[in-house]
Short mmCIF file of C-alpha atoms and ligand atoms in Angstrom, two decimals:
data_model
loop_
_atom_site.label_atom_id
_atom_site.label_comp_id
_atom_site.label_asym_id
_atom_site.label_seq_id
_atom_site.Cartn_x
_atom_site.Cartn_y
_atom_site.Cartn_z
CA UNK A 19 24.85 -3.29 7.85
CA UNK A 20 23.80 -6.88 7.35
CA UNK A 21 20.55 -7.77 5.76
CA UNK A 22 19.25 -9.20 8.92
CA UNK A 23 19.52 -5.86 10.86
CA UNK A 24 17.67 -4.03 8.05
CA UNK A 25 15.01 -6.66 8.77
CA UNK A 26 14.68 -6.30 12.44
CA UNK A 27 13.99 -2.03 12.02
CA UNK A 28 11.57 -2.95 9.26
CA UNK A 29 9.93 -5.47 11.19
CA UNK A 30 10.23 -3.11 14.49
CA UNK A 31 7.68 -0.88 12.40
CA UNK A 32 5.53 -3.26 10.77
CA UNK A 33 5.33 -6.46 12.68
CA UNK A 34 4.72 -10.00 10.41
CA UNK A 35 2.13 -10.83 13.06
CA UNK A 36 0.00 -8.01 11.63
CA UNK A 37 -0.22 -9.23 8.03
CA UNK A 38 -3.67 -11.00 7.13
CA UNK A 39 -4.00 -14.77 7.03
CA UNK A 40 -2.39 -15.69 4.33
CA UNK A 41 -0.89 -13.09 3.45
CA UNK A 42 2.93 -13.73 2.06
CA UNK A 43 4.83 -11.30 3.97
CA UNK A 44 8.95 -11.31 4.53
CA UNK A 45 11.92 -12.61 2.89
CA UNK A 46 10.64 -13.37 -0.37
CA UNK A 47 14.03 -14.46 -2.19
CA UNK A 48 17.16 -14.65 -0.14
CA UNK A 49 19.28 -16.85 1.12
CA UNK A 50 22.50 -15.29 3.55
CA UNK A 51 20.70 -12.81 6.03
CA UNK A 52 24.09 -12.25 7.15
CA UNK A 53 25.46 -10.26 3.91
CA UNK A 54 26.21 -6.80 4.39
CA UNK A 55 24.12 -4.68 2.38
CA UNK A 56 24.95 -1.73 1.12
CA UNK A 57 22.20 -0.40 -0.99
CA UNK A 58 18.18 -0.94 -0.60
CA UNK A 59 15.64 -0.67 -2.87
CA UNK A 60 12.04 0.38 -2.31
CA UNK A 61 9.20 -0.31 -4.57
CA UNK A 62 5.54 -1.03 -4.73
CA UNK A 63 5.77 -3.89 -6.81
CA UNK A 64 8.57 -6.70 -7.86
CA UNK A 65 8.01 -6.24 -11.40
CA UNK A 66 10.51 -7.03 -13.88
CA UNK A 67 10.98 -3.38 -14.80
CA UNK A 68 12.14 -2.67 -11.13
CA UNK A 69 13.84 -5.83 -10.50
CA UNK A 70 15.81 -4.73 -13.94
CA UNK A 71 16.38 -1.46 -12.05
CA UNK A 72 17.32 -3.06 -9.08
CA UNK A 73 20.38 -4.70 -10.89
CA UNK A 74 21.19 -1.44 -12.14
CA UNK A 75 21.32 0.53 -9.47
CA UNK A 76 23.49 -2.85 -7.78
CA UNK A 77 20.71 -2.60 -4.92
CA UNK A 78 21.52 -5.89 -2.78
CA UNK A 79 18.22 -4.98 -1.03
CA UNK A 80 14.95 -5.05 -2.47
CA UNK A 81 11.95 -4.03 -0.13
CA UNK A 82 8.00 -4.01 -1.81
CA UNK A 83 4.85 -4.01 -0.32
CA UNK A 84 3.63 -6.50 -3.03
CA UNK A 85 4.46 -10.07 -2.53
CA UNK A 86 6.30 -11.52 -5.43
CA UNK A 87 4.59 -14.94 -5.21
CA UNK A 88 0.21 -14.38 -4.41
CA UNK A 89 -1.69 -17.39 -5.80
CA UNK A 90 -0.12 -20.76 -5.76
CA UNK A 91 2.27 -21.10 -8.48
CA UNK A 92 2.78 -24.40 -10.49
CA UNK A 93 5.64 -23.22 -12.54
CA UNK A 94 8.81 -20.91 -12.35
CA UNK A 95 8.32 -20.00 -16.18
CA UNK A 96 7.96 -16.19 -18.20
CA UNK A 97 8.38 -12.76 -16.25
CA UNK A 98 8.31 -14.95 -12.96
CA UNK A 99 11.22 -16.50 -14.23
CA UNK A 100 13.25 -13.88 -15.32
CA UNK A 101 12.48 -12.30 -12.24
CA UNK A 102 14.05 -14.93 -9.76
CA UNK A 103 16.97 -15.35 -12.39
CA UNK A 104 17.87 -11.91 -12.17
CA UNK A 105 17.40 -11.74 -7.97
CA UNK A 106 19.66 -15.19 -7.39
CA UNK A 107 22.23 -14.36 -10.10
CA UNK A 108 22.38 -10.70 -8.90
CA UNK A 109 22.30 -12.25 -4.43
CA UNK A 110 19.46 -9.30 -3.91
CA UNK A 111 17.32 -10.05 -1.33
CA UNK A 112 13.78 -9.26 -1.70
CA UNK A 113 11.74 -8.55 1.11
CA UNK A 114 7.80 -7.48 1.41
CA UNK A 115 5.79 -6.10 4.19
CA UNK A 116 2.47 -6.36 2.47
CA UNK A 117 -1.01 -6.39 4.99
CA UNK A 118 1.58 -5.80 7.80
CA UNK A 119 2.47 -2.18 6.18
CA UNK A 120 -1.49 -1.48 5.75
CA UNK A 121 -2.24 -1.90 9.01
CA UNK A 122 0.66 -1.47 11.89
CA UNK A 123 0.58 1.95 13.68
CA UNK A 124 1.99 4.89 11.07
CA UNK A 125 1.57 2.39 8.07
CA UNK A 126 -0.42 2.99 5.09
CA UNK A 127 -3.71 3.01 6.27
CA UNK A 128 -2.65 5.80 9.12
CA UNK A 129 -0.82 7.57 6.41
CA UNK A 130 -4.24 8.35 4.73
CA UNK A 131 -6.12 9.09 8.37
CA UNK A 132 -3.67 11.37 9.06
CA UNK A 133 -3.44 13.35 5.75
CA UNK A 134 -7.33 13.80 5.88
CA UNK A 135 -6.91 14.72 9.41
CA UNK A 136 -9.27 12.69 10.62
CA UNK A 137 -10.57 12.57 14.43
CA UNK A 138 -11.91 9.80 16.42
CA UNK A 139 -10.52 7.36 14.02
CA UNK A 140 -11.14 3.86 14.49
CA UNK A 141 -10.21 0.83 11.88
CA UNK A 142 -12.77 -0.34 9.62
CA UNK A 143 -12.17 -4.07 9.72
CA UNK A 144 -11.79 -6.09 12.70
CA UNK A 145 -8.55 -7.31 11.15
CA UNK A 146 -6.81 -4.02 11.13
CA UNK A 147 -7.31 -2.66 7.35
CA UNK A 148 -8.58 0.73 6.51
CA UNK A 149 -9.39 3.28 8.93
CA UNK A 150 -12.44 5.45 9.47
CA UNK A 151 -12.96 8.87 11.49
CA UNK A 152 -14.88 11.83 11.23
CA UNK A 153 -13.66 14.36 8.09
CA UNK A 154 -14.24 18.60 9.39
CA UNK A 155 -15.22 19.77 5.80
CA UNK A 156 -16.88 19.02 2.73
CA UNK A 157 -16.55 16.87 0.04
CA UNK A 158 -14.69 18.91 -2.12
CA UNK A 159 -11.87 19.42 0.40
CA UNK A 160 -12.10 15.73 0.47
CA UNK A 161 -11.19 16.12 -3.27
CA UNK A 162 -8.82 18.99 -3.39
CA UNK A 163 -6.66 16.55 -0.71
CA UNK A 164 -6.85 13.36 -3.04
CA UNK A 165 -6.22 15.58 -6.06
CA UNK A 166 -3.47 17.16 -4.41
CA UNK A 167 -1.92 13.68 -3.29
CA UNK A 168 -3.40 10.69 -4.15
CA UNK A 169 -4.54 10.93 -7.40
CA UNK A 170 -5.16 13.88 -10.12
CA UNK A 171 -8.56 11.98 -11.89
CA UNK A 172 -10.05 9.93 -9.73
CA UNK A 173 -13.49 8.01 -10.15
CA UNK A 174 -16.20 9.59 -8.53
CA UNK A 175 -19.66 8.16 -7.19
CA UNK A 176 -21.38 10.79 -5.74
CA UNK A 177 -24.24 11.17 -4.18
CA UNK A 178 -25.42 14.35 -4.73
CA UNK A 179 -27.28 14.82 -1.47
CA UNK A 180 -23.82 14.62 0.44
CA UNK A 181 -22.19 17.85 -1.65
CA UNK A 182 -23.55 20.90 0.59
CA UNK A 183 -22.67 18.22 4.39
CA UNK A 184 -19.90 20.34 6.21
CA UNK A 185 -18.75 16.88 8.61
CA UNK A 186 -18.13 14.08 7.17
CA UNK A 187 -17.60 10.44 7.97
CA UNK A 188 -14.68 9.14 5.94
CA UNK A 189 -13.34 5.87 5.42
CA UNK A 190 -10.00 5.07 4.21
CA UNK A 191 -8.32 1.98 2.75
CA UNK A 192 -5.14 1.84 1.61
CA UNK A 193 -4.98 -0.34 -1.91
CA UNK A 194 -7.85 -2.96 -3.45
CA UNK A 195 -10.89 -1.89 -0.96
CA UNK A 196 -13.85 -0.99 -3.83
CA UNK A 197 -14.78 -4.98 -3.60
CA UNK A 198 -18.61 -5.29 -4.13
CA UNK A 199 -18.22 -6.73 -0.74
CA UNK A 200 -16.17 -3.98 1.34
CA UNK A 201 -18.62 -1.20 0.03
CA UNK A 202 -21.18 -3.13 1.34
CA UNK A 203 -19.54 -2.57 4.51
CA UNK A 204 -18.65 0.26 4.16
CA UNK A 205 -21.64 1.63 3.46
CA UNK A 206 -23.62 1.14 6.48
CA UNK A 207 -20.86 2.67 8.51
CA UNK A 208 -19.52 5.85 6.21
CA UNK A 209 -20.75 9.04 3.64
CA UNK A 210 -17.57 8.70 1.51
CA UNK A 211 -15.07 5.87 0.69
CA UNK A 212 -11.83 6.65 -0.80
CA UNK A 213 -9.78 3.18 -1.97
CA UNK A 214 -8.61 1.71 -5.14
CA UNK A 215 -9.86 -1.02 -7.60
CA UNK A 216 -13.27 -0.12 -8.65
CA UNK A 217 -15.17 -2.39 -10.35
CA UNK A 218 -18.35 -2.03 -12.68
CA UNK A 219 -20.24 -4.54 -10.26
CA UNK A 220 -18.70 -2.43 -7.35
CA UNK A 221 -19.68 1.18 -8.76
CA UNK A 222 -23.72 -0.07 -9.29
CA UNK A 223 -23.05 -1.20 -5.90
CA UNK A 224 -22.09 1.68 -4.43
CA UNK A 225 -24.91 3.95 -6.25
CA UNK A 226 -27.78 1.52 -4.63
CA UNK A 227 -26.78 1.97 -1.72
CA UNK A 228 -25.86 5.76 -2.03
CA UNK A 229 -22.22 5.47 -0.74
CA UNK A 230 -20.08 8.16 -2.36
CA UNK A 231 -16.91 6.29 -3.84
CA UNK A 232 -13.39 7.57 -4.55
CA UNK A 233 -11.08 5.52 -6.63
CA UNK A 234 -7.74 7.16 -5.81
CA UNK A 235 -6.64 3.83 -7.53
CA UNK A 236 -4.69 0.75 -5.77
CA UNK A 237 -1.15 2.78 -7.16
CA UNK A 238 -2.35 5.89 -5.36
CA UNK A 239 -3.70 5.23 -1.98
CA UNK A 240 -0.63 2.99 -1.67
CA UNK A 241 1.85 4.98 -2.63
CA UNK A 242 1.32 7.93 -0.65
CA UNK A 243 2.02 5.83 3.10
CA UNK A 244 4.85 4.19 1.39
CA UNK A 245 6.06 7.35 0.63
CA UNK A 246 6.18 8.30 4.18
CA UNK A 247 7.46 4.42 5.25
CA UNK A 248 10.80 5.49 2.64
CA UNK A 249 11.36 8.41 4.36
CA UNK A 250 10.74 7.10 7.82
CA UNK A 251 13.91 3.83 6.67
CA UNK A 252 16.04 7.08 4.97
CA UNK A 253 16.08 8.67 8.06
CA UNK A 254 16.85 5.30 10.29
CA UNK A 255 19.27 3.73 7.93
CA UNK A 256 22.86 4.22 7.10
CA UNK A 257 22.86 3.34 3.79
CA UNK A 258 21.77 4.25 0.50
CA UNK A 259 17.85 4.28 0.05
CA UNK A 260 16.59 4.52 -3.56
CA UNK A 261 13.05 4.48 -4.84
CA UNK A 262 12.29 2.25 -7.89
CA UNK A 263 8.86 2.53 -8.68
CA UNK A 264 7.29 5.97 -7.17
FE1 FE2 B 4 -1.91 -3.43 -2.69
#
């Protein structure tokens, strides 16, 4: 199968045209789309520890949801580096569907709608990210699910008022969504937020405006939909599909 084909399914699933402005989504390091590939990769994040892994496991495939390159870079020097060193010596492609993967139909975002059941579930942002829908039980079930599969400790801000509510309206967002900003949002719209990436300037936030805050963590509320994204490419795919990082 060449690289190029393994591409197109991805992309079939989580369109480019989805991602966020400026987001940095697709072939991150690559050169010949045309070379056959014969193992892939799947990881969270191209660190150096699964890049190592990558070379390995001779994976000529790498797929993460995290961009290798965010801010603008000025120099190809440390970890970076050894990074791209060990991708163009090695001729593994690296690929990312970041935003894209949070927000196209069965993605990450869905992933967490679905495993809290919700109904009438609509996105939170106009862009696509996070989803929101009404949650048939109380906030401990809410827990016992997140325990269960998202995280085994999370960070809690609760508002106690909100323990004995049977219904609840739950929003979802897959990765970094406890800005001081989003739970403004989020507030006027849900009981319960469950994201990653909680700040100290986000939690006093949150307990002013009496928004009850899960922080399933960025790792956890991510990992779960790419979880089901693996299996959905295992099942598609021909070839070998390992997981590096989860
Ligand atoms: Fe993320």
């Amino acid at each position: 199968m060449k690289a190029i084909e393994v591409i197109e399914l991805i992309e079939e699933f989580s369109p480019k045209c989805l991602a966020v402005f400026g987001d940095n989504v697709g072939v991150q390091v690559g050169l010949n789309l045309n070379k056959k590939i014969k193992k892939i990769g799947m990881a969270l994040d191209p660190s150096l520890e699964v890049i190592e892994k990558a070379k390995m496991e001779n994976i000529d495939f790498l797929f993460t949801h995290h961009p290798i390159l965010k801010d603008p870079v000025k120099n190809f020097t440390g970890p970076l580096y050894k990074k791209l060193k060990i991708l163009t010596e090695n001729d593994i492609i690296l690929y990312s569907a970041h935003t894209n993967l949070d927000i196209c139909k069965n993605g990450l975002n869905d992933s967490l709608a679905e495993l809290f059941n919700l109904k009438d579930v609509k996105n939170l942002y106009d862009d696509g990210l996070g989803r929101i829908g009404n949650f048939e039980g109380t906030f401990n079930d809410i827990l016992k699910i997140t325990n269960e599969n998202i995280c085994k400790n999370p960070e809690i801000i609760l508002k106690k008022e909100l323990i004995n509510k049977k219904s609840i309206k739950l929003a979802v967002l897959s990765g970094y969504g406890l800005s001081q900003n989003s739970i403004v949002h989020v507030s006027n719209l849900a009981d319960v937020y469950l994201s990653g990436d909680l700040t100290h300037h986000s939690k006093i936030i949150a307990k002013e405006l009496g928004l009850t805050v899960i922080d399933g963590t960025h790792y956890g509320t991510e990992v779960y939909g790419l979880k089901n994204f693996f299996k959905y490419l295992k099942g598609i795919l021909k070839i070998p599909v390992v997981s590096l990082d989860f």
